[in-house]
mmCIF file of C-alpha atoms in Angstrom:
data_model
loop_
_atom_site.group_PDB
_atom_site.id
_atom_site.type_symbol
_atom_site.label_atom_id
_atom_site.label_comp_id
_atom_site.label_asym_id
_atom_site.label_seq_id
_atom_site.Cartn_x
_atom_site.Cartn_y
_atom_site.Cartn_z
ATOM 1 C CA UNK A 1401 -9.336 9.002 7.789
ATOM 2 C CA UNK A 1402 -6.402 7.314 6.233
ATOM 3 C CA UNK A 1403 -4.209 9.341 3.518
ATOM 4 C CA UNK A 1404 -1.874 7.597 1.698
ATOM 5 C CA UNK A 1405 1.663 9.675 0.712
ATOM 6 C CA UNK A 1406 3.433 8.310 -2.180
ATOM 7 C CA UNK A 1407 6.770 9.985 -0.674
ATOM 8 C CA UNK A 1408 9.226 8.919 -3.437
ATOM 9 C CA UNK A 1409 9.953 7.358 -6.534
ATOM 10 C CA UNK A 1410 12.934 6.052 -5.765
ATOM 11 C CA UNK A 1411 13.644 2.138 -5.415
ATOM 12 C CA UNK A 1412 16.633 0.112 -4.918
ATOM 13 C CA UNK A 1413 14.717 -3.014 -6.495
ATOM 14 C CA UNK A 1414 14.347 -4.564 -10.061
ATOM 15 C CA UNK A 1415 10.583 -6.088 -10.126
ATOM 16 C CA UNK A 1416 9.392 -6.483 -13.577
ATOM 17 C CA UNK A 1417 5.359 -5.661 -12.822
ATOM 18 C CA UNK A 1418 6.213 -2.506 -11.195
ATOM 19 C CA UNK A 1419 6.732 1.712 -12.075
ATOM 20 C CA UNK A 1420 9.529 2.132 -10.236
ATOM 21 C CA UNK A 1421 12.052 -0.900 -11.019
ATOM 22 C CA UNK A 1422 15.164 1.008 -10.389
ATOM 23 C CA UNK A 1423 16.257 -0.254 -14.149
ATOM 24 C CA UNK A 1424 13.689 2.085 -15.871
ATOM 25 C CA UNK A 1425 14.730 5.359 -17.244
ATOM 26 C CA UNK A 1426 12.352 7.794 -15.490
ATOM 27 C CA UNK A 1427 11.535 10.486 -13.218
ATOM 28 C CA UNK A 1428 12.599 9.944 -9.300
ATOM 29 C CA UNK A 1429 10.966 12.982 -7.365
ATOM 30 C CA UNK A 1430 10.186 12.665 -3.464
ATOM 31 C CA UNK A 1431 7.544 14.904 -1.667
ATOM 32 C CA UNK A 1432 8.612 18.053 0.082
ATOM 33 C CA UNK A 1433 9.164 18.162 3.602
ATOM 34 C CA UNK A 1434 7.360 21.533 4.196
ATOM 35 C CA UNK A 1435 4.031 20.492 2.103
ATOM 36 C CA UNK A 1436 4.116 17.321 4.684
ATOM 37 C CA UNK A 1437 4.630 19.389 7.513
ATOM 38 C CA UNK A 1438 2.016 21.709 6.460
ATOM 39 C CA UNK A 1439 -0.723 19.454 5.551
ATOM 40 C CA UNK A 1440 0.142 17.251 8.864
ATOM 41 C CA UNK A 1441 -1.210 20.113 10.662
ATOM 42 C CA UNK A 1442 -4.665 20.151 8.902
ATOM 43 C CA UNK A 1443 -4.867 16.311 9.860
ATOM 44 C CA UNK A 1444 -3.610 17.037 13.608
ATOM 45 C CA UNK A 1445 -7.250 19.792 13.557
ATOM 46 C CA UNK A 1446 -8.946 17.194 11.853
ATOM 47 C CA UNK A 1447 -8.351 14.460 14.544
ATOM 48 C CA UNK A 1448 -8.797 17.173 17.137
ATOM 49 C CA UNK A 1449 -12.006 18.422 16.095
ATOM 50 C CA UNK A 1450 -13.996 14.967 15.019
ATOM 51 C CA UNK A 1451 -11.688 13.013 17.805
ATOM 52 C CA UNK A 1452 -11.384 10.140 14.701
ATOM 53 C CA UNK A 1453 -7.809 8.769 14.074
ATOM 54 C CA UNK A 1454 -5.798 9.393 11.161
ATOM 55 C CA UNK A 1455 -3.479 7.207 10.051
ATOM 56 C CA UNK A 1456 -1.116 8.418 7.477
ATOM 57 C CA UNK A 1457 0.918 5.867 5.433
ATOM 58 C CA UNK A 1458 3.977 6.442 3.290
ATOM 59 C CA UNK A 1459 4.339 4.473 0.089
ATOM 60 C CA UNK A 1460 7.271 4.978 -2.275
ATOM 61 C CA UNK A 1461 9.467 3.763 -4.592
ATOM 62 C CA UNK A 1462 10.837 2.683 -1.722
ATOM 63 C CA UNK A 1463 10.058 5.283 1.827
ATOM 64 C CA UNK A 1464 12.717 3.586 3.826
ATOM 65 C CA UNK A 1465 15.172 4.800 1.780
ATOM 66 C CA UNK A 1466 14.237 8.323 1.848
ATOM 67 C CA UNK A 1467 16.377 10.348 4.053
ATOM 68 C CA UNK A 1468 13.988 12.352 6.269
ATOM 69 C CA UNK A 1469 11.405 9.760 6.957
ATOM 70 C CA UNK A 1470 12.076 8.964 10.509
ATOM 71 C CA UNK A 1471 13.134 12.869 11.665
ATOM 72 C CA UNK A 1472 9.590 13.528 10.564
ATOM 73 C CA UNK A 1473 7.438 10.771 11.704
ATOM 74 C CA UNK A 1474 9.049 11.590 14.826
ATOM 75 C CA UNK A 1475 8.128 15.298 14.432
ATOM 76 C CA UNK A 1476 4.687 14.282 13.401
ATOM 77 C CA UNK A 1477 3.709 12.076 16.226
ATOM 78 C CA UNK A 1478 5.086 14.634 18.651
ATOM 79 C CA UNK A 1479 3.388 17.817 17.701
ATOM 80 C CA UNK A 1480 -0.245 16.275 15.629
ATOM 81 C CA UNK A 1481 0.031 12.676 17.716
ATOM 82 C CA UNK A 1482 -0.699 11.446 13.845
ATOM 83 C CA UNK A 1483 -1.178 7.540 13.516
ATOM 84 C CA UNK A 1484 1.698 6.594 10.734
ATOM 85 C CA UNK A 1485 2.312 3.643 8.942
ATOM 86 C CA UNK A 1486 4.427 2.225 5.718
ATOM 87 C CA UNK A 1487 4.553 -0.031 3.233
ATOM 88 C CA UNK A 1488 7.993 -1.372 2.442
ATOM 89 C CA UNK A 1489 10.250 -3.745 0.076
ATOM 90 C CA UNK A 1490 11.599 -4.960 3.217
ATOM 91 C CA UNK A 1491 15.463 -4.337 1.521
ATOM 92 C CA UNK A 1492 16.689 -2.489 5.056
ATOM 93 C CA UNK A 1493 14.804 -4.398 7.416
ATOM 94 C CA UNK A 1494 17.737 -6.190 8.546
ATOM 95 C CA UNK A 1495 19.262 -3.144 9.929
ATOM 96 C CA UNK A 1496 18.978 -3.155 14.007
ATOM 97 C CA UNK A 1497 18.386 1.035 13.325
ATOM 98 C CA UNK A 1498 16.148 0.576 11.132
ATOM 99 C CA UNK A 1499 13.565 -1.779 13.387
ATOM 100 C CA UNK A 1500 14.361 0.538 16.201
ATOM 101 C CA UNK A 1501 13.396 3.812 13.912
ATOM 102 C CA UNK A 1502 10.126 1.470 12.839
ATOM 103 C CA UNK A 1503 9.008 -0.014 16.404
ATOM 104 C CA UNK A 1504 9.692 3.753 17.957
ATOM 105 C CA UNK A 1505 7.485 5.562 14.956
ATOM 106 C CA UNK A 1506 5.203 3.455 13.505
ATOM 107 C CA UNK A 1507 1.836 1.525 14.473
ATOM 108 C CA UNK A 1508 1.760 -0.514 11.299
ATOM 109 C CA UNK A 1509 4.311 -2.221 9.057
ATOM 110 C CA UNK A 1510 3.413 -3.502 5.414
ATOM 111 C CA UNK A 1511 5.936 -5.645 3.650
ATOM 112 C CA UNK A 1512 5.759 -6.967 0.521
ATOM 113 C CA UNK A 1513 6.134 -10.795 -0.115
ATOM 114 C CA UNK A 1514 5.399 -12.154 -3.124
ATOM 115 C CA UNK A 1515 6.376 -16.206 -2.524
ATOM 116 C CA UNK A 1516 9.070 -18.187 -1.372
ATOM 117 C CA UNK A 1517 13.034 -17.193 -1.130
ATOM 118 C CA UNK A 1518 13.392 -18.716 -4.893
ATOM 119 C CA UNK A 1519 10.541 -17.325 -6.368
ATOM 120 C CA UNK A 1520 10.619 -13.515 -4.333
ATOM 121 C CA UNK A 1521 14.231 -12.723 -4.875
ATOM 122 C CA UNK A 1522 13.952 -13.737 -8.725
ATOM 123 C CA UNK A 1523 10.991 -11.526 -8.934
ATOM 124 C CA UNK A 1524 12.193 -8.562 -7.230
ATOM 125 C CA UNK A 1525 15.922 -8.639 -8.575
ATOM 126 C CA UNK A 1526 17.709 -8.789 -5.413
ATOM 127 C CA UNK A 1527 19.650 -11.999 -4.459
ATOM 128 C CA UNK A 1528 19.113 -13.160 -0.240
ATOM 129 C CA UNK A 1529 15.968 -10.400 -0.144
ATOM 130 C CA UNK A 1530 13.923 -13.491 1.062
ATOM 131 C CA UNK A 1531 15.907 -14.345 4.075
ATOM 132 C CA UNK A 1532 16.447 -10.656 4.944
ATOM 133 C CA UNK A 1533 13.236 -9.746 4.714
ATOM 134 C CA UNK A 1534 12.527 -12.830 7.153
ATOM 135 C CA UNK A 1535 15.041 -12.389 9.912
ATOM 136 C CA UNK A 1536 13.747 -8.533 10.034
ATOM 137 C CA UNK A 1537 9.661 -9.433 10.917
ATOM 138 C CA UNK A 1538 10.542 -12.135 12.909
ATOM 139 C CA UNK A 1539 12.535 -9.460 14.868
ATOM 140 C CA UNK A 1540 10.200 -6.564 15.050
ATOM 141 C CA UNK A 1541 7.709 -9.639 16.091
ATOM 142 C CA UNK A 1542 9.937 -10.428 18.989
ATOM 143 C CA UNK A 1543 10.703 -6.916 20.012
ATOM 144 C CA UNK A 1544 7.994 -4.906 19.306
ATOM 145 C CA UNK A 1545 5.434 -4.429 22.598
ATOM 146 C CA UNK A 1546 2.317 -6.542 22.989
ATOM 147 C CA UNK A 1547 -0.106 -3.689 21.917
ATOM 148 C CA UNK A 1548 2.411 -2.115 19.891
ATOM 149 C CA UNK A 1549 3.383 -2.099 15.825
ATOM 150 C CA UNK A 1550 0.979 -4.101 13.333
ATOM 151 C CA UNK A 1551 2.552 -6.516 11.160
ATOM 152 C CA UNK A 1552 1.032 -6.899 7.637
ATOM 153 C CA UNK A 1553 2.339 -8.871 4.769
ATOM 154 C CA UNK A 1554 0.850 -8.028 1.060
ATOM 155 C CA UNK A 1555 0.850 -10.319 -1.900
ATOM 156 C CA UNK A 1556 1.186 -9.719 -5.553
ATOM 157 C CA UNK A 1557 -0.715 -12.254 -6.880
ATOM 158 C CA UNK A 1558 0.126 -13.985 -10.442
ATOM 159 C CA UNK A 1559 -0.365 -17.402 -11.977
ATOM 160 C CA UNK A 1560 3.499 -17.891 -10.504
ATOM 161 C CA UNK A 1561 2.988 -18.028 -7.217
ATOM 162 C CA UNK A 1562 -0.673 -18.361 -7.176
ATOM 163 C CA UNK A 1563 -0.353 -21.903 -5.953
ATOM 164 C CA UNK A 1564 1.675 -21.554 -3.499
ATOM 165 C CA UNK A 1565 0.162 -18.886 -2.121
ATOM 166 C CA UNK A 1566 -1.857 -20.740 1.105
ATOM 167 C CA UNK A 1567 1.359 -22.065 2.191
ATOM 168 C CA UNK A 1568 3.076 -18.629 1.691
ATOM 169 C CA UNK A 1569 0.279 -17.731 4.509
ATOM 170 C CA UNK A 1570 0.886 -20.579 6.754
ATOM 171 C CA UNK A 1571 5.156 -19.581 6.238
ATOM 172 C CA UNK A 1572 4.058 -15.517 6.801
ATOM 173 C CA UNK A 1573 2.155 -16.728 10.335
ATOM 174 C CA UNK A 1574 5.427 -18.090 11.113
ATOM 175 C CA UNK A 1575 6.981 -15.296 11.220
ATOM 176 C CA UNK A 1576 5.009 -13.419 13.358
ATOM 177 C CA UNK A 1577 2.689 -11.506 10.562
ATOM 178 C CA UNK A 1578 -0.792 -10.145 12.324
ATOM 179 C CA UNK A 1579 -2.818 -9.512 8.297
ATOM 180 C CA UNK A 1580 -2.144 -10.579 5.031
ATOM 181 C CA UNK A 1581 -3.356 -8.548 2.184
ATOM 182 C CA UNK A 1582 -3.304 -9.263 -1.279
ATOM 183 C CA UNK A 1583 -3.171 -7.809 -4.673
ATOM 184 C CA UNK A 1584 -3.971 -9.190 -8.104
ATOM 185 C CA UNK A 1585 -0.761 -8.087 -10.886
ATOM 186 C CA UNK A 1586 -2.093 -5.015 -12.278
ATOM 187 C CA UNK A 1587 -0.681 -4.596 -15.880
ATOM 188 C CA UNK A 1588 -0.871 -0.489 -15.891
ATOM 189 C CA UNK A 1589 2.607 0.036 -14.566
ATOM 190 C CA UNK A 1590 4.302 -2.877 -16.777
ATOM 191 C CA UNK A 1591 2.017 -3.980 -19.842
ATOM 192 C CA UNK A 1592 4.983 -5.803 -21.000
ATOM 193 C CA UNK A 1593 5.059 -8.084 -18.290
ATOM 194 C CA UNK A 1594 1.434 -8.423 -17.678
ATOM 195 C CA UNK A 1595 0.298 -10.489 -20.606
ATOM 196 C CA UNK A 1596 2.765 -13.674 -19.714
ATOM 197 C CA UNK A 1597 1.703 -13.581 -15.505
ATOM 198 C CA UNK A 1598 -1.848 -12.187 -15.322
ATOM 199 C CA UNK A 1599 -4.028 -13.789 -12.900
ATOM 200 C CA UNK A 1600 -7.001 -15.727 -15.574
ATOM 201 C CA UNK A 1601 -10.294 -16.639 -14.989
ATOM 202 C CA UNK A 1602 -10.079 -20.129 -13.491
ATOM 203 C CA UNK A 1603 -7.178 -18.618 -11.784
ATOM 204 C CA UNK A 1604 -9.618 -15.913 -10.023
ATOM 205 C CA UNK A 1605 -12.237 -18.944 -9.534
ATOM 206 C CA UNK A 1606 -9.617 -21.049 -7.627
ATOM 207 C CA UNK A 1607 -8.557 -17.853 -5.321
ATOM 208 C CA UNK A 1608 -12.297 -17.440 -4.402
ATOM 209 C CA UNK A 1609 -12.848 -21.014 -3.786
ATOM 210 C CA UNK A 1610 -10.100 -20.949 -1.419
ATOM 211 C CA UNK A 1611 -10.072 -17.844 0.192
ATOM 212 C CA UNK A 1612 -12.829 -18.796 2.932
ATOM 213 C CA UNK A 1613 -11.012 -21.802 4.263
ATOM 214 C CA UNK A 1614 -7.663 -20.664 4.308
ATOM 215 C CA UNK A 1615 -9.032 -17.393 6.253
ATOM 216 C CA UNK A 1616 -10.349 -19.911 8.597
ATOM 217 C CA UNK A 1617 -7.456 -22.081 9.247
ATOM 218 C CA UNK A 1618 -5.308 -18.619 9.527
ATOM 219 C CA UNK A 1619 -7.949 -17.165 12.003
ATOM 220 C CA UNK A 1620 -6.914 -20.520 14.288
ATOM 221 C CA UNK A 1621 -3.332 -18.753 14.265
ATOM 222 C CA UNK A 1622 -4.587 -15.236 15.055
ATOM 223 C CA UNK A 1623 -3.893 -14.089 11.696
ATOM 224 C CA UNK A 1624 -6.494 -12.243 9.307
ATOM 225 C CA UNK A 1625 -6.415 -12.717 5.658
ATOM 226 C CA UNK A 1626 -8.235 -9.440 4.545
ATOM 227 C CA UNK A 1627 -10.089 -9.436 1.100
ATOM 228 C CA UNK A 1628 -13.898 -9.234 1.019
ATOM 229 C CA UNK A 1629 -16.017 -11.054 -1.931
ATOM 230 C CA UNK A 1630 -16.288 -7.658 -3.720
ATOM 231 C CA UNK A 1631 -12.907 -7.561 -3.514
ATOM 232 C CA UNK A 1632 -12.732 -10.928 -5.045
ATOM 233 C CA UNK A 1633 -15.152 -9.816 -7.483
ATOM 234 C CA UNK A 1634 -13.117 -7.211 -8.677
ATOM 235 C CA UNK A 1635 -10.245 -9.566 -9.327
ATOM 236 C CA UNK A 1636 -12.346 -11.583 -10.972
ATOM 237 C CA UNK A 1637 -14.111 -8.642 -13.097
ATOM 238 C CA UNK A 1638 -10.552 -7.327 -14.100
ATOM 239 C CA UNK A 1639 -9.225 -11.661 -15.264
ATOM 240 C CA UNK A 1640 -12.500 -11.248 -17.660
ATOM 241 C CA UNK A 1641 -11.686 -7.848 -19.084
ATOM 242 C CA UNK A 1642 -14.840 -6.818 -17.779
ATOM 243 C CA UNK A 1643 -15.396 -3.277 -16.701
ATOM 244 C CA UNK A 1644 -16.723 -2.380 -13.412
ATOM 245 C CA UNK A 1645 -17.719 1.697 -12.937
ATOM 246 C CA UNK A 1646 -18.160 2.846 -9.064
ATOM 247 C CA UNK A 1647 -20.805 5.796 -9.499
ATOM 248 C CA UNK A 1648 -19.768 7.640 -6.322
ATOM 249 C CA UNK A 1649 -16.815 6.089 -4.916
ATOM 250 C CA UNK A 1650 -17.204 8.926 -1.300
ATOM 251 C CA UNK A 1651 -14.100 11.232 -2.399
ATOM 252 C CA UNK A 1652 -12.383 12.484 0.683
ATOM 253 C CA UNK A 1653 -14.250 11.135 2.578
ATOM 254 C CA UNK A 1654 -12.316 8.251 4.301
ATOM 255 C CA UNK A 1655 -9.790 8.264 1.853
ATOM 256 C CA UNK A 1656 -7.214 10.368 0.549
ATOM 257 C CA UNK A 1657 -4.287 10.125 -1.535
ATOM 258 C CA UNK A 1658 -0.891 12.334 -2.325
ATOM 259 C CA UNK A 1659 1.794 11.459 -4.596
ATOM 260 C CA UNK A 1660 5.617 12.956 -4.605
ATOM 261 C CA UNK A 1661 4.362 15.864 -6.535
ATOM 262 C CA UNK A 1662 2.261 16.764 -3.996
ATOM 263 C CA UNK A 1663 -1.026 16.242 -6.462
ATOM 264 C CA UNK A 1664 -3.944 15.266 -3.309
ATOM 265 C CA UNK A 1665 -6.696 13.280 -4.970
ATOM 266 C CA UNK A 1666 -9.553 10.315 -4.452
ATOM 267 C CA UNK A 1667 -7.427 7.815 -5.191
ATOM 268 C CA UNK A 1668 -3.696 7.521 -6.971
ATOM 269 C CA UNK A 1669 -4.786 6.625 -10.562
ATOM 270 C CA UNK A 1670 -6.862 10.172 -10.509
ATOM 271 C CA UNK A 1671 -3.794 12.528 -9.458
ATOM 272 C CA UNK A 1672 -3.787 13.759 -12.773
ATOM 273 C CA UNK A 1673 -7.158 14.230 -13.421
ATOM 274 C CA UNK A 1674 -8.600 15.498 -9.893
ATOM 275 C CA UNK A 1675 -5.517 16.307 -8.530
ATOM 276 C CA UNK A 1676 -5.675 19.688 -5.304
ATOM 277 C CA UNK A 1677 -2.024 20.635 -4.521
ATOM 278 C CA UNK A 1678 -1.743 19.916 -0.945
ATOM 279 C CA UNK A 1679 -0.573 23.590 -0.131
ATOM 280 C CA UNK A 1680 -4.118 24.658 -1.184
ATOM 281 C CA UNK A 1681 -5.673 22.630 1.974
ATOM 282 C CA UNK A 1682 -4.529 24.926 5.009
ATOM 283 C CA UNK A 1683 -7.519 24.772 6.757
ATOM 284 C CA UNK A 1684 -10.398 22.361 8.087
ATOM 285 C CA UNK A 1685 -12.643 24.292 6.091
ATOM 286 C CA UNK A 1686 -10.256 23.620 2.892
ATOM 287 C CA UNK A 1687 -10.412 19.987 3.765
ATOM 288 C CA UNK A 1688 -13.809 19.286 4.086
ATOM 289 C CA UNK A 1689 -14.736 21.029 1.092
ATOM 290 C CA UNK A 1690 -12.470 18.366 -0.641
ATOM 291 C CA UNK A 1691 -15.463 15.831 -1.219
ATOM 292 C CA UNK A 1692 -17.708 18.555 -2.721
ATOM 293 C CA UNK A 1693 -14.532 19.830 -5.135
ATOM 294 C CA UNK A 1694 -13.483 16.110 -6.393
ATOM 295 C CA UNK A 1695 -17.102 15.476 -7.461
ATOM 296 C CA UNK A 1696 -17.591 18.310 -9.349
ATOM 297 C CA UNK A 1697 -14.484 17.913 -11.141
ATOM 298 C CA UNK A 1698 -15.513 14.081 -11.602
ATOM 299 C CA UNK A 1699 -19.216 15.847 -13.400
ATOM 300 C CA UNK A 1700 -17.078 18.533 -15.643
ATOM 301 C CA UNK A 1701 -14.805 16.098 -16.933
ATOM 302 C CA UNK A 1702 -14.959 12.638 -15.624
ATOM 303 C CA UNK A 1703 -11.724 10.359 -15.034
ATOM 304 C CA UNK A 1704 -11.277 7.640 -17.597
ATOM 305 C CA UNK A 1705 -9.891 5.222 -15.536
ATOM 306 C CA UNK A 1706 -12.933 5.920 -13.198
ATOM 307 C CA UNK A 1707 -15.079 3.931 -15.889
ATOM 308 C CA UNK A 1708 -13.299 0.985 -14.264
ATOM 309 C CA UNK A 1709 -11.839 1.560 -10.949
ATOM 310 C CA UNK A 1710 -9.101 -0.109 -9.822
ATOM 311 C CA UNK A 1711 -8.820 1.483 -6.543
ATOM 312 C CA UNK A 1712 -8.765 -1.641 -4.187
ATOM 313 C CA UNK A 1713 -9.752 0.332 -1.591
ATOM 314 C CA UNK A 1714 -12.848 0.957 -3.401
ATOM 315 C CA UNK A 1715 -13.768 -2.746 -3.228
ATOM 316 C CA UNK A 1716 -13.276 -3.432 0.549
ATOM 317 C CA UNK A 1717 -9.495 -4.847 0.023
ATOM 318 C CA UNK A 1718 -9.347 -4.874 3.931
ATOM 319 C CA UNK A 1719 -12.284 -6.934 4.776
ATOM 320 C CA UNK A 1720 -12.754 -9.643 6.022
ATOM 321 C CA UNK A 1721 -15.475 -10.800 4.631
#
């Protein structure tokens, strides 16, 4: 099971394609400690009972710079011996604290590199973010144990950087990366800055043509470069402005997501829609009858963005293949 915890809102960034570019006038909530605490419990049973891992994985905004993250990930691994894992802008990685918090709590690291020093510190708003983010991995690399913290690098792909994303790869090896993972620039969150660096079709084409033998040459390096062809596919689908539907995408199944609010759901795009308060899952009982809830609630009044999903989970973003 892997549940995904959007724990805050807050970001000390600027990137144009994103929700929570710390220039926008919005809302900046962050989860509650007890309703983590709480719901950690359920997944402690839940490993227990079934004896399958659960991994749970803060997003944000920005988690790293959320003030109880690393009390509680301590707390968490200690009394539920939960999995945990974040995805990060990378902004406080050159901290020696910060690494030690990480290689001490965590089993897997995503950061978020989008191209070169030039290109990624224009992007994100943050002059030096490059190099910082840089000297940080190639740290936790070389001080992490051998069977210890996962390394993973994601990619925001746009026509920008599109081209220069195999030897982004080759650089990201470099520095000691284990996966790369890799998004296509959703226009959702930003549909200002969509229109001008949206991925197009020959764009898609050219990613799928090269996928296979840059996975190969990155393989030689022990490195995986996830994304299966449905993944691909979906990429491609969304370039077209073609619609793609998933009929029953397994709710709750393997899945899970929660955002600062608290709001559990299939996926983060449905929050609003199909959204449980966490509080109300106290027990296994609550939690497995999760699946059965978020499809009846899909038949009374379906999702609309479920008439194309854009959960990349949904489309085997962590293949292989």
């Amino acid at each position: 099971m892997i549940v995904l915890w959007r724990i805050t809102e807050r970001c000390d960034l600027a990137c144009g394609f994103c929700a929570y570019d710390r220039r926008l006038r919005r809302t900046r909530h962050d989860a509650d400690v007890g309703s983590i605490r709480r719901f950690a419990a359920v997944l402690g049973a839940l490993q227990r009972r079934t004896g399958e891992r659960v991994l749970l994985s803060w997003l944000g905004g920005e988690p790293l710079r959320w003030t109880p993250l690393f009390a509680l990930c301590e707390e968490l691994r200690r009394d539920h011996a939960l999995s945990l894992s974040l995805t990060t802008n990378g902004s406080t990685l050159d901290r020696a604290t910060v690494r030690a918090a990480i290689l001490a709590n965590l089993s897997e690291l995503t950061v978020s590199v989008d191209g070169f020093a030039e290109f990624h510190d224009r992007t994100r708003g943050r002059a030096g973010l490059w190099q910082r983010i840089r000297d940080g991995v190639v740290a936790l690399a070389r001080d992490r144990d051998p069977s210890g913290l996962r390394l993973r690098a994601n990619v925001v792909l746009m026509r920008d950087n599109l081209e220069d994303f195999p030897a982004l790869c080759a650089e990201l090896a470099d520095w000691g990366i284990d996966e790369i993972t890799f998004n296509a620039l959703g226009g959702r969150d930003r549909p200002e800055f969509h229109p001008a660096h949206r991925l197009r079709t020959d764009d898609t084409r050219r990613l799928a043509e090269g996928v296979a033998p840059l996975r190969d040459r990155l393989a030689l390096r022990g490195v995986r470069l996830c994304g299966g062809q449905s993944y691909l596919s979906r990429i491609h689908a969304a370039a077209e402005g073609r619609a793609l539907s998933v009929g029953d995408c397994a709710p709750a199944e393997r899945f899970l997501f929660v955002d600062e609010q608290g709001r559990l759901a299939p996926c983060s795009f449905t929050c609003g829609d199909y959204g449980v308060h966490v509080d109300e899952v106290q027990t296994l009982e609550d939690l497995f009858a999760l699946p059965g809830r978020f499809r009846a609630a899909r038949t009374r009044a379906p999702a609309p963005t479920c008439g194309d999903c854009p959960s990349n989970h949904v489309f085997a973003k962590f293949a292989s293949r």
